[in-house]
Short mmCIF file of C-alpha atoms in Angstrom, two decimals:
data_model
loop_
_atom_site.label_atom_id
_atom_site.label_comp_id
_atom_site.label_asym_id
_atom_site.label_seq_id
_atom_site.Cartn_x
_atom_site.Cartn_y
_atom_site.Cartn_z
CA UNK A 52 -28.34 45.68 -63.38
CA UNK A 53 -26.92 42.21 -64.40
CA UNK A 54 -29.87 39.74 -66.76
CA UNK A 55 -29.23 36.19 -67.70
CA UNK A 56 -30.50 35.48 -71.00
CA UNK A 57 -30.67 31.78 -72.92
CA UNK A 58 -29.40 31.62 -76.08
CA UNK A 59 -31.88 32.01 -77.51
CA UNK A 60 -31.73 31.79 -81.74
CA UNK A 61 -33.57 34.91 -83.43
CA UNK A 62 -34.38 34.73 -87.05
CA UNK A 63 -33.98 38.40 -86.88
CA UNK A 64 -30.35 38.40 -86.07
CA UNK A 65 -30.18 35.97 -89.28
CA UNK A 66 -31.45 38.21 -91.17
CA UNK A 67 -30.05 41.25 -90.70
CA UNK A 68 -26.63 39.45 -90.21
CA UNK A 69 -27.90 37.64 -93.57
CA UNK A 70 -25.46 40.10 -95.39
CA UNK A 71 -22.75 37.90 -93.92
CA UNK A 72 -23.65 34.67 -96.28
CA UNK A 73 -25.65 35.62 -99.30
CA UNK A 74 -27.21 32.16 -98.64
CA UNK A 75 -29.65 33.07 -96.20
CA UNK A 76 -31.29 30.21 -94.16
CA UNK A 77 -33.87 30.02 -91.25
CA UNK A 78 -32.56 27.27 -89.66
CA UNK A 79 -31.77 26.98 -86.10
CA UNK A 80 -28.09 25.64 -87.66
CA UNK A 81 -28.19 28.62 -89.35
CA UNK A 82 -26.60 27.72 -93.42
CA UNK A 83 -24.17 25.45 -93.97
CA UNK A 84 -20.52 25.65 -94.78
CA UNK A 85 -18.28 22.59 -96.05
CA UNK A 86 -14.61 21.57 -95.75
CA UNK A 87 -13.89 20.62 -99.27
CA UNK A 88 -9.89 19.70 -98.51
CA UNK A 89 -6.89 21.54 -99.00
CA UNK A 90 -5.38 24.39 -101.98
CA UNK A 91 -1.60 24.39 -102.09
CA UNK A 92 -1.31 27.97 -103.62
CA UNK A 93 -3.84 30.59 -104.29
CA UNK A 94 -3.56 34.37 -105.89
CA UNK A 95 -5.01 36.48 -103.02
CA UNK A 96 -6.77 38.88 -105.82
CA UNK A 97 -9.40 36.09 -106.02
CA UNK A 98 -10.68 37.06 -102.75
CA UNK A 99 -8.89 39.82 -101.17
CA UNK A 100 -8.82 43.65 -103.39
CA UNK A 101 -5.66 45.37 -102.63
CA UNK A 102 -5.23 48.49 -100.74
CA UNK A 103 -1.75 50.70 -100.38
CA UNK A 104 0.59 49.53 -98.29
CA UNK A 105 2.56 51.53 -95.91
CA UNK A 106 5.69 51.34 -92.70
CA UNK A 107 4.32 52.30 -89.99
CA UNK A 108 6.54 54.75 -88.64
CA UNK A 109 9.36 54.28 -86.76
CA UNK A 110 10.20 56.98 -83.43
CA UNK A 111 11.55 56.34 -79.86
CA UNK A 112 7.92 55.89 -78.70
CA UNK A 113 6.76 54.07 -81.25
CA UNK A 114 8.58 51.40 -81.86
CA UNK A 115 6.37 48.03 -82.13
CA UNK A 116 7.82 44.24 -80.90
CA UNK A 117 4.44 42.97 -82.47
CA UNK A 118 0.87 43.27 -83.69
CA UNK A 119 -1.93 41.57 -81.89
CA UNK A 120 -4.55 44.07 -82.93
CA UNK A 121 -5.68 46.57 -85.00
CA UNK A 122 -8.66 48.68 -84.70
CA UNK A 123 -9.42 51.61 -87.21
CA UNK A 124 -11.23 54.75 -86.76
CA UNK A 125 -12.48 57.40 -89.94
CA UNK A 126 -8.78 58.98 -89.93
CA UNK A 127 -6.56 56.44 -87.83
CA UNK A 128 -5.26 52.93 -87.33
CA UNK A 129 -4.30 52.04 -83.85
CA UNK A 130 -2.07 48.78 -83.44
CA UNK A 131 -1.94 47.13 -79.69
CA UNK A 132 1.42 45.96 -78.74
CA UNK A 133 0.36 43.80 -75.35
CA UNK A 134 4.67 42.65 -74.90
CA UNK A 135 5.09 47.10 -74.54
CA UNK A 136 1.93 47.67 -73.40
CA UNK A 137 1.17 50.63 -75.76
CA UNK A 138 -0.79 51.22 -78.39
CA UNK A 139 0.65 53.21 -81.65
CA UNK A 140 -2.41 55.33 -83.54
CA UNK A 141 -1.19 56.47 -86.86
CA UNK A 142 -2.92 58.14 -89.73
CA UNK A 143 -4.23 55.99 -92.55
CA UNK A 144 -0.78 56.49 -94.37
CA UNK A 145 1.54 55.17 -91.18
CA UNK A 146 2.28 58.14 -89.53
CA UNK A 147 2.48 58.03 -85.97
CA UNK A 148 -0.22 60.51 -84.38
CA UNK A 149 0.08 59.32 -80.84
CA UNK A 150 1.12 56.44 -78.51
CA UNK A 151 -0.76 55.32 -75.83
CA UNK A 152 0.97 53.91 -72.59
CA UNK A 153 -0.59 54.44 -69.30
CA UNK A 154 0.59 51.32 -67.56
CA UNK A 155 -0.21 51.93 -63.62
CA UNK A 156 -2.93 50.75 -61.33
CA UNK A 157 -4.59 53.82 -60.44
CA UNK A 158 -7.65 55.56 -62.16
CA UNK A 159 -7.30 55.64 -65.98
CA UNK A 160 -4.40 53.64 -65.80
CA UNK A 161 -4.07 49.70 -67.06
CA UNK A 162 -1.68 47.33 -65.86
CA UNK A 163 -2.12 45.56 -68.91
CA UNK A 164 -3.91 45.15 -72.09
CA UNK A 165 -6.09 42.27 -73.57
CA UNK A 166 -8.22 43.69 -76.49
CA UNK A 167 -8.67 47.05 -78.12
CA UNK A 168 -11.95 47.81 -80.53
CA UNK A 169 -13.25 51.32 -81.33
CA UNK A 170 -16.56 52.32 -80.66
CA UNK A 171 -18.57 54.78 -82.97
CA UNK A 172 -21.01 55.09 -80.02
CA UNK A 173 -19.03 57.08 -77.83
CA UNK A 174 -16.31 57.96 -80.86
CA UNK A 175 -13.43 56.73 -78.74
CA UNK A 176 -11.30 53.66 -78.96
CA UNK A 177 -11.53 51.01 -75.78
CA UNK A 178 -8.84 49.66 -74.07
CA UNK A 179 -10.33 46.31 -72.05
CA UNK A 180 -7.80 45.71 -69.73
CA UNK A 181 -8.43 42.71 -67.59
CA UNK A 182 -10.94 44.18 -65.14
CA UNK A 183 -11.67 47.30 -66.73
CA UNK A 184 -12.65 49.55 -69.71
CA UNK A 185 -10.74 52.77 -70.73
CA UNK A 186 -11.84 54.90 -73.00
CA UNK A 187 -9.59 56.88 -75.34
CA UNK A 188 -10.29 60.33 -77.29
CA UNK A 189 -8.83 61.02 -80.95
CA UNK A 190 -6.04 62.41 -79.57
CA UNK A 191 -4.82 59.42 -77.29
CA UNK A 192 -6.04 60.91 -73.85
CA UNK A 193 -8.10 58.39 -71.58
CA UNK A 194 -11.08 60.28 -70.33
CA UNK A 195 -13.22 57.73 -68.63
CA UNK A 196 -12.63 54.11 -66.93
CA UNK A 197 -15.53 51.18 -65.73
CA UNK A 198 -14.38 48.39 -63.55
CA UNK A 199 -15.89 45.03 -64.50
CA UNK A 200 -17.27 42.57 -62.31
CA UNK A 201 -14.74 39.88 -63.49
CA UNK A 202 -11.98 39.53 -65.66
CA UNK A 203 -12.30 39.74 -69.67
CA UNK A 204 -9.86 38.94 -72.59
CA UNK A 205 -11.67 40.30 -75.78
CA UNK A 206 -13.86 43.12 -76.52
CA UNK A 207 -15.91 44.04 -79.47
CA UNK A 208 -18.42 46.99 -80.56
CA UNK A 209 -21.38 47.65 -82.65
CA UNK A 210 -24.36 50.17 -82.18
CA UNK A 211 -26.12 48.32 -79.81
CA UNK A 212 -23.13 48.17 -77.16
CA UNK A 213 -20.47 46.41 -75.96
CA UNK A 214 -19.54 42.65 -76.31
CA UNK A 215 -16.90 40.97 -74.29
CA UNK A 216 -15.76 37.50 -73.67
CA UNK A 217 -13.55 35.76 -71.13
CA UNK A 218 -10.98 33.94 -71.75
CA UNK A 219 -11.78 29.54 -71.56
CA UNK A 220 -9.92 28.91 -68.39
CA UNK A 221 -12.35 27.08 -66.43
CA UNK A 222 -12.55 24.01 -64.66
CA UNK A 223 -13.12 20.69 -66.59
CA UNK A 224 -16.55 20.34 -64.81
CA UNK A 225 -17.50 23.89 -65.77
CA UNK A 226 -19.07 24.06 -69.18
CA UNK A 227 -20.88 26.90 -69.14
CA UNK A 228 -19.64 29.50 -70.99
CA UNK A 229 -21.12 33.30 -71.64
CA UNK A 230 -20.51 36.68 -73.23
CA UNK A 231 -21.15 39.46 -71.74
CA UNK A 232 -23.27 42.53 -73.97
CA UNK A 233 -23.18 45.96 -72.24
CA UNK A 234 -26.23 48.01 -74.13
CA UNK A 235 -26.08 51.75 -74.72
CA UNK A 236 -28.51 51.92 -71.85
CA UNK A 237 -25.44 50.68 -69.54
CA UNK A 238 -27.77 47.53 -68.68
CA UNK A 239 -25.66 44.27 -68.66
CA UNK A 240 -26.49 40.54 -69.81
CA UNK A 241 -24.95 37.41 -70.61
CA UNK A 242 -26.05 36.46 -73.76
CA UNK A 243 -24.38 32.81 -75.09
CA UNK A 244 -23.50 29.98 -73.33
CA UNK A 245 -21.52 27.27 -75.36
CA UNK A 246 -20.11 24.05 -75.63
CA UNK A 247 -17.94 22.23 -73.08
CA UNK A 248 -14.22 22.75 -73.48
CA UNK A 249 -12.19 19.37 -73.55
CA UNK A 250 -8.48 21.61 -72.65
CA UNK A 251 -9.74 24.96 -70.93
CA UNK A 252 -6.40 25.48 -69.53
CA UNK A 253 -4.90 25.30 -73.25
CA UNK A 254 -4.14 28.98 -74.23
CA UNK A 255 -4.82 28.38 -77.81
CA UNK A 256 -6.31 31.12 -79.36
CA UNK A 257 -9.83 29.77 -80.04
CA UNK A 258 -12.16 32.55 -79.59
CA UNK A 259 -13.37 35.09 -81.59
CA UNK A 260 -14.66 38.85 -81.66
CA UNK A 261 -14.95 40.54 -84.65
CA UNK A 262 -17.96 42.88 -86.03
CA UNK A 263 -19.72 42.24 -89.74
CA UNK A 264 -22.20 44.61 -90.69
CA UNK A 265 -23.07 46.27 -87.47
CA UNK A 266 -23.32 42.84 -85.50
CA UNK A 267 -20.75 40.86 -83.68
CA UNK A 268 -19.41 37.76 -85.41
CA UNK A 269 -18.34 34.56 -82.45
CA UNK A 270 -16.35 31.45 -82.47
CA UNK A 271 -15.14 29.52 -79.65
CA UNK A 272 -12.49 26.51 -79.58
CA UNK A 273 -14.43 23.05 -79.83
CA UNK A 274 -17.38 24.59 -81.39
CA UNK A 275 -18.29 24.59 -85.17
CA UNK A 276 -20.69 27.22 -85.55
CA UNK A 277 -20.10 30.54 -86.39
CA UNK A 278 -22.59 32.84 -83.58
CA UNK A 279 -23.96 36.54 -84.27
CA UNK A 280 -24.87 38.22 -81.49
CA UNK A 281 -27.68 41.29 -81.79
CA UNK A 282 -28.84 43.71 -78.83
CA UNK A 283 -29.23 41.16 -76.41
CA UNK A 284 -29.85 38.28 -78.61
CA UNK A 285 -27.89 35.35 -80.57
CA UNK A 286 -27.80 33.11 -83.10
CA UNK A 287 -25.96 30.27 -85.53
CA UNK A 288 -25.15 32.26 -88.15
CA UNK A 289 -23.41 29.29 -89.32
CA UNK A 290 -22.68 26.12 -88.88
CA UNK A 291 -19.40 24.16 -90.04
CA UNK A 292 -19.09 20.80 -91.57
CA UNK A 293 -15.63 19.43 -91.59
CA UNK A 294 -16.58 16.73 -93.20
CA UNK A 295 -14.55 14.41 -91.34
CA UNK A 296 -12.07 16.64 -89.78
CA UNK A 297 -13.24 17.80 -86.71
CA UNK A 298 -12.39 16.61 -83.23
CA UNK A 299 -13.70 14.09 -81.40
CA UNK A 300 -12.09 13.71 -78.44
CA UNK A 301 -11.61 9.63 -76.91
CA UNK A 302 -13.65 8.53 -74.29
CA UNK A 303 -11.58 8.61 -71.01
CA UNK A 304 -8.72 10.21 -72.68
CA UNK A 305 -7.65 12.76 -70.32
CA UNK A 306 -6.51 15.71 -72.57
CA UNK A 307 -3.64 18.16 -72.16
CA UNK A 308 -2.82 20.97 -74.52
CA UNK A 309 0.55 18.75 -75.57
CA UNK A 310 -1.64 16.16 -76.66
CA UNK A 311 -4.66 18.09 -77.99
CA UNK A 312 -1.99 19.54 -80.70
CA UNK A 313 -0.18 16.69 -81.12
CA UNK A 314 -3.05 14.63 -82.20
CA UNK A 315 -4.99 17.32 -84.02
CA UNK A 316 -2.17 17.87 -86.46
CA UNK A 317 -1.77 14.40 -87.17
CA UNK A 318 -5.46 13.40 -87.80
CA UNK A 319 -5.71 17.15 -89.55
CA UNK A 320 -8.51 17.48 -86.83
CA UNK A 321 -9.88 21.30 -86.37
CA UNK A 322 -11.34 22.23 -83.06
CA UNK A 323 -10.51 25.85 -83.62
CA UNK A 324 -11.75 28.82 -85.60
CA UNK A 325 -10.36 32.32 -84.63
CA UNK A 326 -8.73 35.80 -86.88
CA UNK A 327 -11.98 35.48 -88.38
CA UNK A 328 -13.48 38.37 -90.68
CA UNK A 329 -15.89 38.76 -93.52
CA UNK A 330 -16.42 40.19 -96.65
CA UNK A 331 -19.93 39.84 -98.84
CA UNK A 332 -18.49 36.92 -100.55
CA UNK A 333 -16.12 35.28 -98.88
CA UNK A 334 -14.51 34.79 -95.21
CA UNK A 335 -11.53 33.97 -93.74
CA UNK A 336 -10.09 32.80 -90.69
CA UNK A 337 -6.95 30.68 -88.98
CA UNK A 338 -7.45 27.01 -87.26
CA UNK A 339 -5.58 24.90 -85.23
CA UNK A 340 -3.78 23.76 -88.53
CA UNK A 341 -1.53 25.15 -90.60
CA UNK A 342 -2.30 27.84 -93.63
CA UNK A 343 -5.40 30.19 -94.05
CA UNK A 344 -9.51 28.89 -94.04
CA UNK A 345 -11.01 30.55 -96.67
CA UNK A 346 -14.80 29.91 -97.30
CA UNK A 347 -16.40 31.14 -100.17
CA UNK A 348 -20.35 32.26 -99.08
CA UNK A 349 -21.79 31.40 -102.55
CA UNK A 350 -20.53 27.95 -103.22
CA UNK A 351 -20.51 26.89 -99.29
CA UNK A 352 -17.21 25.59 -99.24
CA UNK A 353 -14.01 26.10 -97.05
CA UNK A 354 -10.71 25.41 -98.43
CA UNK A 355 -6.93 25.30 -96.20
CA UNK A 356 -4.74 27.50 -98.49
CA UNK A 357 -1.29 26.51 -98.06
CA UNK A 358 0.30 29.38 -99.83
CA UNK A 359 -0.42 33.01 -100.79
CA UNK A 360 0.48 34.63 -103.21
CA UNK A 361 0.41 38.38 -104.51
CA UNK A 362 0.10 38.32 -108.21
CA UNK A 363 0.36 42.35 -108.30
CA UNK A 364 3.17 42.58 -106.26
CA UNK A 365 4.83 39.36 -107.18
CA UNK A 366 5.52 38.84 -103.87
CA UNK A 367 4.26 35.54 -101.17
CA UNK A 368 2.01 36.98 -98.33
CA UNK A 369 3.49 36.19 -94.71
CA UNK A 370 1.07 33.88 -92.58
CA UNK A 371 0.10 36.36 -89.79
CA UNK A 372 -3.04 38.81 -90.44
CA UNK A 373 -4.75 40.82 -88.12
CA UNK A 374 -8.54 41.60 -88.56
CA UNK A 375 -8.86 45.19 -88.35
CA UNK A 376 -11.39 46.04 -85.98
CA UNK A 377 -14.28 48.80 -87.06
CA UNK A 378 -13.70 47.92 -90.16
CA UNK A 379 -15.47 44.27 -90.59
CA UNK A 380 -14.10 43.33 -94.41
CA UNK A 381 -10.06 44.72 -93.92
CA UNK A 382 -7.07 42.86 -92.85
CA UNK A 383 -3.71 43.44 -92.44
CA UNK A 384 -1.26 41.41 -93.34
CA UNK A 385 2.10 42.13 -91.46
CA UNK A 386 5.16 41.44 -93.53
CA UNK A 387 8.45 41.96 -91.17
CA UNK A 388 11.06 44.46 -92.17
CA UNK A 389 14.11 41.71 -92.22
CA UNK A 390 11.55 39.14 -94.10
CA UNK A 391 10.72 41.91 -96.49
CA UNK A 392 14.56 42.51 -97.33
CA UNK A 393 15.30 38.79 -97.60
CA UNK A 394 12.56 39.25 -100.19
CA UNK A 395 14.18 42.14 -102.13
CA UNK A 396 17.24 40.07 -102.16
CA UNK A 397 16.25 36.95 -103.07
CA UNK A 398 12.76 37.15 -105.73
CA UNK A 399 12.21 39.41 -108.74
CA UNK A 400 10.02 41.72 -107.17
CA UNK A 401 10.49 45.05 -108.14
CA UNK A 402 7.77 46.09 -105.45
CA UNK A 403 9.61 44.45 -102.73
CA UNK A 404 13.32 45.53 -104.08
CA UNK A 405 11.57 49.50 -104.29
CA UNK A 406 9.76 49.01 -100.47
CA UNK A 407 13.32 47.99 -98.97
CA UNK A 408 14.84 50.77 -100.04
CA UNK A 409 12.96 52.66 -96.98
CA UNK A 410 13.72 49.69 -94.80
CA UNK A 411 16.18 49.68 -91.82
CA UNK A 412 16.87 47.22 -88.78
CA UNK A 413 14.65 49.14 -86.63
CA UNK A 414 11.96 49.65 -88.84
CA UNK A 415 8.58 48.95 -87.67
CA UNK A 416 6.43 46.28 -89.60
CA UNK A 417 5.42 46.85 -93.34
CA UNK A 418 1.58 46.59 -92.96
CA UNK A 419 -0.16 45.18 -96.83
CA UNK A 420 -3.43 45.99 -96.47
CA UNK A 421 -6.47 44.65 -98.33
CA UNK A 422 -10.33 44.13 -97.92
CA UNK A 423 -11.73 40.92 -98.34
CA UNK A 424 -14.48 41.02 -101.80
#
């Protein structure tokens, strides 16, 4: 059975999902963060607390072309590769326990793959494929699959069910907007409706899953709140001043996605917040422009960080993260095997010149992982 809910904005989701800003607020806005300008360099032990890094390891089947996901289980990592259509599930030290590839259009079969999250529910990661869910044991066999009434492009978990969202590709007269929540009782209900998107046939990545705390964090492009979502319930978790920055689109200004970036980089206008996760003090996520958000939850403010650097490892960090799903606070930042030589080779890192040493060409990805304080 299929319910249409408003969004409706429960205190109660605040407060529980208070945890994710230790300035709590009852406001329908829900607290406040602001964009205080930009930070060309930044030691990432101020906000991030190191973790061991490790190759992922490098077979025949395994072999990885690039990270777009990461979800974690108690005892294993599973990175989704959508250009091979696999997913590689190592152990928490890179070792390769299983790959995943069941590309086919019969029963428990995908032709593709959009999202991946694991679920402690049913103790199985889920594939969302565009039209269905697959569900994968520990040992990478798919035991179950639901078809879905339409066509999703991002899934996430927490104990009260399933969230997904499509992706923005709607007509210009079209604003409405929903996720869907699929509760442990298998009901179904569309729980959010947001703003109107000014480029819905712009594939920038503008929205959002991720979980914090047993609830599901959301952001969506052209929007500058920051959602929670709770059973069947949402709310502004908060809300983002940019203090000048955002975008306002021109009246009769017909936008395409050329433009749209074009224009946004040159005013530094955001209209994008996505790659977001939390940790108790601070968050972090990617915009539309360059370098990495990073909002501290005390003080209220945002900063663009330009550069990153690893004081520990004397080393910069690369630009691309992924969030690591079932796991709200940890990200991985994905450092590629020839960067990580030209590293060796060119700076004084002793970490870097020891870590090539177990590099080759065909190495998979060096994965630095850390967990945001």
């Amino acid at each position: 059975m299929k319910h249409r809910f408003l969004f409706y904005l429960v205190l109660g989701c605040m407060a529980s999902f208070g945890s994710c800003g230790s300035k709590e607020s009852s406001s329908p806005e829900g607290a406040v963060l602001t964009y205080v300008g930009k930070t060309d360099s930044i030691d990432v032990m101020t906000f991030l607390e190191p973790m061991q890094p490790f190759i992922i390891e490098t077979t025949d089947e395994s072999v990885i072309q690039g990270i777009n996901r990461v979800a974690s289980s108690q005892d294993a990592y599973y990175f989704l590769d959508k250009r091979s259509h696999k997913i590689v599930a190592t152990d928490k030290e890179g070792n390769v326990k299983h790959v995943i590839d069941a590309r086919g259009s019969g029963p428990l079969e995908y032709i593709s793959i959009n999202d991946i999250a694991w679920d402690e529910n049913s103790n199985s990661l889920i594939i969302l494929a565009p039209r269905k869910l697959l569900y994968v044991d520990s040992n990478g066999k798919i035991f179950k699959d639901r078809n879905l009434e339409k066509a999703y492009y991002y899934i996430s978990t927490n104990p009260n069910g399933i969230v997904l969202a499509p992706r923005p590709n709607f007509d210009k007269e079209e604003s409405q907007y929903a996720l869907t929540v699929i509760d442990n009782d298998d009901r179904q209900f569309e729980v959010i409706t947001v703003a109107k998107d000014y480029v819905p046939n712009c594939n920038v990545n503008g929205t959002t899953l991720a979980e914090w705390n047993g609830k599901t964090i959301f952001t969506h492009k052209f929007d500058n709140k920051i959602y929670c979502v709770s059973d069947t319930t949402a709310s502004v978790a908060y809300t983002v001043d940019w203090n000048g920055h955002e975008f306002v689109p021109e009246d009769g200004v017909d936008y395409d996605c050329n433009r749209l970036m074009k224009e946004s980089n040159e005013k530094e206008q955001v209209f994008n917040m996505s790659e977001f996760q939390s940790g108790e003090k601070y968050m972090i996520f990617h915009s539309n422009l360059p370098g990495l958000m990073l909002a501290d939850k005390e003080t209220g403010e945002i900063r663009q960080i330009n550069h990153k650097y690893d004081t520990e490892k004397d080393i910069h960090i690369p630009v691309n993260y992924a969030p690591v799903s079932g796991d709200g606070s940890m990200v991985f930042f994905i450092y590629p095997p020839e960067y990580l030589k030209m590293t060796a080779k060119h700076s004084k890192s002793e970490w870097a010149k020891e870590m090539a040493k177990s590099i080759t060409e065909d190495s998979n990805p060096v994965i630095l992982p850390y967990k945001l304080k």
